Amino acid sequence: MAHRKRSAAGRRPRTALALLPAAALLSGCAAPAGTGAAAPDPVPEEAGFDYQIGGAYPPPPGTGLVVRDRAAEPADGAYSVCYVNGFQTQEPETARWRADHPELLLTEDGDPVMDTDWNEQLFDVSTEANRTALAEAVGTWIDGCAGDGFDAVEIDNLDSPLRSRGLLTEDDALAYAGLLIDRAHAAGLAAGQKNAVESAARGAAAGFDFAVAEECARYGECADYADAYPGRVYDVEYRRPDFERACGAPVPGVSVVLRDLAVSPPGDPGHVHEVCG
């Protein structure tokens, strides 16, 4: 199927990003969380769901699972998922990656290969050496999520090969994802696949524990996610007709929330949050 671009909501807010020291961000020297870490808590099934990466706020009543940016604190009283951009640079860190580790960034004929929607350069996960180095760097963020008290991590941009001009493959992405999954599990966190429905079955086989999908009702993908992650699919819809269709003909095991495109907190004029009644 033709792949759609992610909606504007499916990314960490730029103002929330805290720059990390270069050594911590890119050195590749950080060790994984200790092997004695507790096993991840089970991901709740068919729980009420909220997607708060545009700004944290107290979870509405009945919310059992909340996704927040890694710069935020975990949600009190809910299973808390930490958003991490695992496959692409993120502003304002792109310049630092280019200065310190250009060999880990994808280029074609010397030109950066970009996700033009977000001005992010793709990581070059085409070799085992690069995948290992990148997993160490991104692993520091995953360890930070664990240290902050999150229960799980959502790893964005598994579908980056679709924006790679054919330079990356699904096999490359899944091999790299496996390293991040291992890092999350070693830290005591469950690991969530983000979008990339075409890789859902292989993502589950690689070790992902659940899926966060954007607009799976709009694009008729919810059942495919549910087949791979029964009871553990969390879908964000941004258009009311799609949300109403999802609620009117629910796919078993898929929890649905309607959010505004900015996933803004209450008090913002554009804030929208509804769940199926």
mmCIF file of C-alpha atoms in Angstrom:
data_model
loop_
_atom_site.group_PDB
_atom_site.id
_atom_site.type_symbol
_atom_site.label_atom_id
_atom_site.label_comp_id
_atom_site.label_asym_id
_atom_site.label_seq_id
_atom_site.Cartn_x
_atom_site.Cartn_y
_atom_site.Cartn_z
ATOM 1 C CA MET A 1 0.000 0.000 0.000
ATOM 2 C CA ALA A 2 1.098 3.600 -0.475
ATOM 3 C CA HIS A 3 2.541 4.878 2.722
ATOM 4 C CA ARG A 4 1.141 8.066 4.209
ATOM 5 C CA LYS A 5 3.215 10.610 6.059
ATOM 6 C CA ARG A 6 2.785 10.843 9.793
ATOM 7 C CA SER A 7 0.440 13.501 11.076
ATOM 8 C CA ALA A 8 1.789 16.602 12.748
ATOM 9 C CA ALA A 9 0.820 15.238 16.132
ATOM 10 C CA GLY A 10 2.979 12.161 16.055
ATOM 11 C CA ARG A 11 6.197 13.802 17.165
ATOM 12 C CA ARG A 12 7.820 15.295 20.221
ATOM 13 C CA PRO A 13 7.199 19.060 20.610
ATOM 14 C CA ARG A 14 10.275 21.005 19.624
ATOM 15 C CA THR A 15 10.153 23.322 22.638
ATOM 16 C CA ALA A 16 10.181 20.393 25.073
ATOM 17 C CA LEU A 17 13.497 18.999 23.888
ATOM 18 C CA ALA A 18 16.350 19.465 26.325
ATOM 19 C CA LEU A 19 19.795 19.395 24.763
ATOM 20 C CA LEU A 20 22.074 16.820 26.301
ATOM 21 C CA PRO A 21 25.830 17.139 26.628
ATOM 22 C CA ALA A 22 27.531 15.854 23.507
ATOM 23 C CA ALA A 23 29.330 13.113 25.398
ATOM 24 C CA ALA A 24 26.103 11.779 26.842
ATOM 25 C CA LEU A 25 24.176 12.108 23.597
ATOM 26 C CA LEU A 26 26.566 10.724 21.051
ATOM 27 C CA SER A 27 29.587 9.091 22.652
ATOM 28 C CA GLY A 28 28.295 5.556 22.285
ATOM 29 C CA CYS A 29 30.059 4.679 25.523
ATOM 30 C CA ALA A 30 27.086 4.290 27.810
ATOM 31 C CA ALA A 31 26.496 0.767 29.022
ATOM 32 C CA PRO A 32 23.019 -0.751 28.931
ATOM 33 C CA ALA A 33 20.980 -0.805 32.084
ATOM 34 C CA GLY A 34 22.078 -3.477 34.481
ATOM 35 C CA THR A 35 21.153 -7.024 33.663
ATOM 36 C CA GLY A 36 19.566 -7.284 37.087
ATOM 37 C CA ALA A 37 16.789 -4.867 36.075
ATOM 38 C CA ALA A 38 13.270 -6.070 36.785
ATOM 39 C CA ALA A 39 11.303 -7.549 33.906
ATOM 40 C CA PRO A 40 8.959 -5.043 32.244
ATOM 41 C CA ASP A 41 5.505 -4.756 33.750
ATOM 42 C CA PRO A 42 2.871 -6.264 31.453
ATOM 43 C CA VAL A 43 1.350 -3.766 29.054
ATOM 44 C CA PRO A 44 -2.286 -3.231 30.047
ATOM 45 C CA GLU A 45 -4.773 -4.617 27.571
ATOM 46 C CA GLU A 46 -7.643 -2.566 26.154
ATOM 47 C CA ALA A 47 -6.965 0.222 28.648
ATOM 48 C CA GLY A 48 -8.277 3.748 28.332
ATOM 49 C CA PHE A 49 -5.622 5.680 26.432
ATOM 50 C CA ASP A 50 -4.306 9.224 26.167
ATOM 51 C CA TYR A 51 -1.588 10.663 23.918
ATOM 52 C CA GLN A 52 0.067 13.645 25.598
ATOM 53 C CA ILE A 53 3.330 14.310 23.747
ATOM 54 C CA GLY A 54 2.231 17.898 23.056
ATOM 55 C CA GLY A 55 2.016 18.686 26.763
ATOM 56 C CA ALA A 56 1.445 16.705 29.938
ATOM 57 C CA TYR A 57 -1.684 17.036 32.064
ATOM 58 C CA PRO A 58 -3.491 14.864 34.647
ATOM 59 C CA PRO A 59 -4.918 11.811 32.890
ATOM 60 C CA PRO A 60 -8.698 11.955 32.476
ATOM 61 C CA PRO A 61 -10.711 9.489 34.576
ATOM 62 C CA GLY A 62 -10.590 5.965 33.188
ATOM 63 C CA THR A 63 -7.208 6.438 31.523
ATOM 64 C CA GLY A 64 -4.973 3.423 32.044
ATOM 65 C CA LEU A 65 -2.127 4.187 29.617
ATOM 66 C CA VAL A 66 -0.521 7.540 28.797
ATOM 67 C CA VAL A 67 2.200 8.398 26.270
ATOM 68 C CA ARG A 68 4.350 11.426 27.111
ATOM 69 C CA ASP A 69 7.483 12.980 25.713
ATOM 70 C CA ARG A 70 10.744 11.823 27.288
ATOM 71 C CA ALA A 71 11.273 15.375 28.580
ATOM 72 C CA ALA A 72 8.123 15.029 30.712
ATOM 73 C CA GLU A 73 7.460 13.179 33.949
ATOM 74 C CA PRO A 74 5.548 9.880 33.960
ATOM 75 C CA ALA A 75 1.813 10.116 34.586
ATOM 76 C CA ASP A 76 0.641 9.413 38.107
ATOM 77 C CA GLY A 77 -1.710 6.474 38.403
ATOM 78 C CA ALA A 78 -1.342 5.244 34.811
ATOM 79 C CA TYR A 79 0.957 2.990 32.822
ATOM 80 C CA SER A 80 3.386 5.545 31.406
ATOM 81 C CA VAL A 81 5.023 5.311 27.999
ATOM 82 C CA CYS A 82 8.031 7.454 27.066
ATOM 83 C CA TYR A 83 8.283 8.789 23.485
ATOM 84 C CA VAL A 84 11.734 8.439 21.860
ATOM 85 C CA ASN A 85 12.626 9.360 18.277
ATOM 86 C CA GLY A 86 14.804 6.335 17.596
ATOM 87 C CA PHE A 87 15.552 6.440 13.864
ATOM 88 C CA GLN A 88 16.129 10.106 12.981
ATOM 89 C CA THR A 89 17.862 13.184 14.331
ATOM 90 C CA GLN A 90 15.762 15.730 16.100
ATOM 91 C CA GLU A 91 16.110 19.474 16.077
ATOM 92 C CA PRO A 92 18.054 21.160 17.562
ATOM 93 C CA GLU A 93 20.416 18.169 17.838
ATOM 94 C CA THR A 94 20.954 17.618 14.095
ATOM 95 C CA ALA A 95 23.924 19.970 13.857
ATOM 96 C CA ARG A 96 25.632 18.192 16.742
ATOM 97 C CA TRP A 97 25.175 14.790 15.124
ATOM 98 C CA ARG A 98 26.633 16.153 11.870
ATOM 99 C CA ALA A 99 29.628 17.647 13.661
ATOM 100 C CA ASP A 100 30.429 14.721 15.941
ATOM 101 C CA HIS A 101 29.166 11.611 14.138
ATOM 102 C CA PRO A 102 28.499 12.271 10.441
ATOM 103 C CA GLU A 103 29.255 8.610 9.694
ATOM 104 C CA LEU A 104 26.055 7.615 11.500
ATOM 105 C CA LEU A 105 23.795 9.788 9.327
ATOM 106 C CA LEU A 106 22.309 8.755 5.992
ATOM 107 C CA THR A 107 23.534 10.594 2.898
ATOM 108 C CA GLU A 108 23.308 10.135 -0.845
ATOM 109 C CA ASP A 109 26.107 11.551 -2.997
ATOM 110 C CA GLY A 110 27.130 13.638 -0.004
ATOM 111 C CA ASP A 111 23.673 15.135 0.525
ATOM 112 C CA PRO A 112 21.721 14.489 3.750
ATOM 113 C CA VAL A 113 18.716 12.200 3.375
ATOM 114 C CA MET A 114 15.968 14.018 5.217
ATOM 115 C CA ASP A 115 12.501 13.551 6.571
ATOM 116 C CA THR A 116 11.417 16.814 4.989
ATOM 117 C CA ASP A 117 8.222 17.066 7.047
ATOM 118 C CA TRP A 118 10.318 17.521 10.185
ATOM 119 C CA ASN A 119 13.731 18.597 8.879
ATOM 120 C CA GLU A 120 15.271 15.488 10.449
ATOM 121 C CA GLN A 121 18.111 13.509 8.954
ATOM 122 C CA LEU A 122 17.736 9.744 8.901
ATOM 123 C CA PHE A 123 20.159 7.606 10.860
ATOM 124 C CA ASP A 124 22.181 5.258 8.645
ATOM 125 C CA VAL A 125 21.219 1.851 10.024
ATOM 126 C CA SER A 126 22.455 -0.039 6.967
ATOM 127 C CA THR A 127 25.486 -1.623 8.682
ATOM 128 C CA GLU A 128 25.928 -3.624 11.853
ATOM 129 C CA ALA A 129 28.598 -1.204 13.101
ATOM 130 C CA ASN A 130 26.305 1.800 12.691
ATOM 131 C CA ARG A 131 23.360 0.020 14.258
ATOM 132 C CA THR A 132 25.460 -0.847 17.296
ATOM 133 C CA ALA A 133 26.798 2.686 17.715
ATOM 134 C CA LEU A 134 23.365 4.257 17.269
ATOM 135 C CA ALA A 135 21.753 1.845 19.705
ATOM 136 C CA GLU A 136 24.277 2.870 22.345
ATOM 137 C CA ALA A 137 23.521 6.562 21.808
ATOM 138 C CA VAL A 138 19.728 6.185 21.704
ATOM 139 C CA GLY A 139 20.051 3.702 24.557
ATOM 140 C CA THR A 140 21.053 6.546 26.875
ATOM 141 C CA TRP A 141 17.639 8.111 26.249
ATOM 142 C CA ILE A 142 15.896 4.798 26.885
ATOM 143 C CA ASP A 143 17.823 4.380 30.133
ATOM 144 C CA GLY A 144 16.774 7.923 31.041
ATOM 145 C CA CYS A 145 13.122 6.982 30.555
ATOM 146 C CA ALA A 146 13.616 4.064 32.925
ATOM 147 C CA GLY A 147 15.408 6.236 35.451
ATOM 148 C CA ASP A 148 12.551 8.744 35.366
ATOM 149 C CA GLY A 149 10.058 6.011 36.234
ATOM 150 C CA PHE A 150 8.361 5.276 32.938
ATOM 151 C CA ASP A 151 6.973 1.777 32.345
ATOM 152 C CA ALA A 152 7.623 1.561 28.608
ATOM 153 C CA VAL A 153 9.119 3.331 25.628
ATOM 154 C CA GLU A 154 7.532 4.152 22.258
ATOM 155 C CA ILE A 155 10.192 4.116 19.519
ATOM 156 C CA ASP A 156 9.262 6.335 16.603
ATOM 157 C CA ASN A 157 10.185 6.115 12.917
ATOM 158 C CA LEU A 158 10.475 2.375 12.332
ATOM 159 C CA ASP A 159 9.156 3.317 8.890
ATOM 160 C CA SER A 160 12.190 5.492 8.063
ATOM 161 C CA PRO A 161 13.229 3.181 5.170
ATOM 162 C CA LEU A 162 10.194 4.496 3.296
ATOM 163 C CA ARG A 163 11.838 7.952 3.352
ATOM 164 C CA SER A 164 15.364 6.710 2.631
ATOM 165 C CA ARG A 165 15.367 6.876 -1.202
ATOM 166 C CA GLY A 166 15.794 3.101 -1.202
ATOM 167 C CA LEU A 167 19.040 3.232 0.772
ATOM 168 C CA LEU A 168 17.606 1.459 3.821
ATOM 169 C CA THR A 169 15.528 -1.709 4.003
ATOM 170 C CA GLU A 170 12.921 -3.066 6.362
ATOM 171 C CA ASP A 171 15.506 -5.666 7.399
ATOM 172 C CA ASP A 172 17.912 -2.861 8.367
ATOM 173 C CA ALA A 173 15.267 -1.123 10.442
ATOM 174 C CA LEU A 174 14.153 -4.266 12.225
ATOM 175 C CA ALA A 175 17.722 -5.332 12.999
ATOM 176 C CA TYR A 176 18.308 -1.945 14.604
ATOM 177 C CA ALA A 177 14.923 -2.026 16.342
ATOM 178 C CA GLY A 178 15.916 -5.342 17.907
ATOM 179 C CA LEU A 179 18.871 -3.634 19.610
ATOM 180 C CA LEU A 180 16.644 -0.887 20.986
ATOM 181 C CA ILE A 181 14.090 -3.441 22.165
ATOM 182 C CA ASP A 182 16.840 -5.337 23.984
ATOM 183 C CA ARG A 183 18.020 -2.094 25.576
ATOM 184 C CA ALA A 184 14.509 -1.274 26.750
ATOM 185 C CA HIS A 185 13.936 -4.732 28.161
ATOM 186 C CA ALA A 186 17.310 -4.638 29.935
ATOM 187 C CA ALA A 187 16.181 -1.380 31.558
ATOM 188 C CA GLY A 188 12.907 -2.954 32.708
ATOM 189 C CA LEU A 189 10.789 -1.225 30.073
ATOM 190 C CA ALA A 190 8.318 -2.634 27.585
ATOM 191 C CA ALA A 191 8.952 -1.512 23.993
ATOM 192 C CA GLY A 192 6.281 -0.176 21.651
ATOM 193 C CA GLN A 193 6.238 -0.083 17.862
ATOM 194 C CA LYS A 194 5.072 3.240 16.393
ATOM 195 C CA ASN A 195 3.128 3.106 13.106
ATOM 196 C CA ALA A 196 4.683 1.072 10.236
ATOM 197 C CA VAL A 197 1.743 -1.294 9.881
ATOM 198 C CA GLU A 198 3.556 -3.106 7.067
ATOM 199 C CA SER A 199 6.096 -4.247 9.692
ATOM 200 C CA ALA A 200 3.628 -5.110 12.463
ATOM 201 C CA ALA A 201 3.995 -8.887 12.333
ATOM 202 C CA ARG A 202 7.779 -8.705 12.037
ATOM 203 C CA GLY A 203 7.917 -6.053 14.749
ATOM 204 C CA ALA A 204 6.099 -8.310 17.168
ATOM 205 C CA ALA A 205 8.424 -11.175 16.236
ATOM 206 C CA ALA A 206 11.404 -8.883 16.899
ATOM 207 C CA GLY A 207 10.181 -8.333 20.449
ATOM 208 C CA PHE A 208 7.984 -5.239 20.459
ATOM 209 C CA ASP A 209 5.366 -5.610 23.197
ATOM 210 C CA PHE A 210 2.609 -3.305 21.925
ATOM 211 C CA ALA A 211 1.829 -0.811 19.171
ATOM 212 C CA VAL A 212 0.940 2.867 19.053
ATOM 213 C CA ALA A 213 -0.803 3.667 15.784
ATOM 214 C CA GLU A 214 -1.883 6.939 14.275
ATOM 215 C CA GLU A 215 -5.116 6.924 12.305
ATOM 216 C CA CYS A 216 -5.391 3.193 11.834
ATOM 217 C CA ALA A 217 -9.176 3.578 11.570
ATOM 218 C CA ARG A 218 -8.812 6.198 8.852
ATOM 219 C CA TYR A 219 -6.601 3.921 6.787
ATOM 220 C CA GLY A 220 -8.223 0.577 7.616
ATOM 221 C CA GLU A 221 -5.148 -0.753 9.411
ATOM 222 C CA CYS A 222 -6.386 -1.438 12.936
ATOM 223 C CA ALA A 223 -7.077 -5.129 12.392
ATOM 224 C CA ASP A 224 -3.555 -5.673 11.067
ATOM 225 C CA TYR A 225 -2.091 -4.141 14.202
ATOM 226 C CA ALA A 226 -4.474 -6.153 16.375
ATOM 227 C CA ASP A 227 -3.418 -9.382 14.708
ATOM 228 C CA ALA A 228 0.191 -8.671 15.673
ATOM 229 C CA TYR A 229 -0.488 -7.171 19.120
ATOM 230 C CA PRO A 230 -3.793 -8.600 20.380
ATOM 231 C CA GLY A 231 -5.279 -6.405 23.088
ATOM 232 C CA ARG A 232 -2.283 -4.041 23.008
ATOM 233 C CA VAL A 233 -2.942 -1.548 20.222
ATOM 234 C CA TYR A 234 -3.337 2.139 21.081
ATOM 235 C CA ASP A 235 -4.726 4.255 18.262
ATOM 236 C CA VAL A 236 -4.786 8.054 17.954
ATOM 237 C CA GLU A 237 -7.349 9.482 15.545
ATOM 238 C CA TYR A 238 -7.316 13.153 14.523
ATOM 239 C CA ARG A 239 -10.510 13.416 12.488
ATOM 240 C CA ARG A 240 -13.935 13.018 14.077
ATOM 241 C CA PRO A 241 -15.473 10.879 11.296
ATOM 242 C CA ASP A 242 -12.628 8.376 11.617
ATOM 243 C CA PHE A 243 -12.964 8.364 15.396
ATOM 244 C CA GLU A 244 -16.721 7.813 15.201
ATOM 245 C CA ARG A 245 -16.198 4.988 12.724
ATOM 246 C CA ALA A 246 -13.639 3.387 15.045
ATOM 247 C CA CYS A 247 -16.040 3.595 17.964
ATOM 248 C CA GLY A 248 -19.050 2.446 15.956
ATOM 249 C CA ALA A 249 -17.313 -0.645 14.582
ATOM 250 C CA PRO A 250 -14.562 -1.325 17.097
ATOM 251 C CA VAL A 251 -11.716 -3.688 16.341
ATOM 252 C CA PRO A 252 -11.265 -5.938 19.379
ATOM 253 C CA GLY A 253 -8.172 -5.079 21.354
ATOM 254 C CA VAL A 254 -7.719 -1.576 19.915
ATOM 255 C CA SER A 255 -8.057 1.376 22.312
ATOM 256 C CA VAL A 256 -8.921 4.638 20.561
ATOM 257 C CA VAL A 257 -8.583 8.301 21.495
ATOM 258 C CA LEU A 258 -9.521 11.394 19.478
ATOM 259 C CA ARG A 259 -6.899 14.160 19.818
ATOM 260 C CA ASP A 260 -6.222 17.491 18.205
ATOM 261 C CA LEU A 261 -3.296 17.629 15.788
ATOM 262 C CA ALA A 262 -1.137 19.542 18.267
ATOM 263 C CA VAL A 263 -2.016 17.032 21.034
ATOM 264 C CA SER A 264 -2.345 20.120 23.216
ATOM 265 C CA PRO A 265 -3.158 20.170 26.943
ATOM 266 C CA PRO A 266 -6.469 21.359 28.408
ATOM 267 C CA GLY A 267 -6.741 25.131 28.373
ATOM 268 C CA ASP A 268 -5.349 25.374 24.866
ATOM 269 C CA PRO A 269 -8.049 26.649 22.491
ATOM 270 C CA GLY A 270 -7.533 23.703 20.154
ATOM 271 C CA HIS A 271 -7.537 20.958 22.786
ATOM 272 C CA VAL A 272 -9.568 17.877 21.869
ATOM 273 C CA HIS A 273 -9.738 14.656 23.873
ATOM 274 C CA GLU A 274 -12.499 12.078 23.544
ATOM 275 C CA VAL A 275 -12.703 8.331 24.009
ATOM 276 C CA CYS A 276 -15.331 5.903 22.834
ATOM 277 C CA GLY A 277 -18.370 6.000 25.114
#
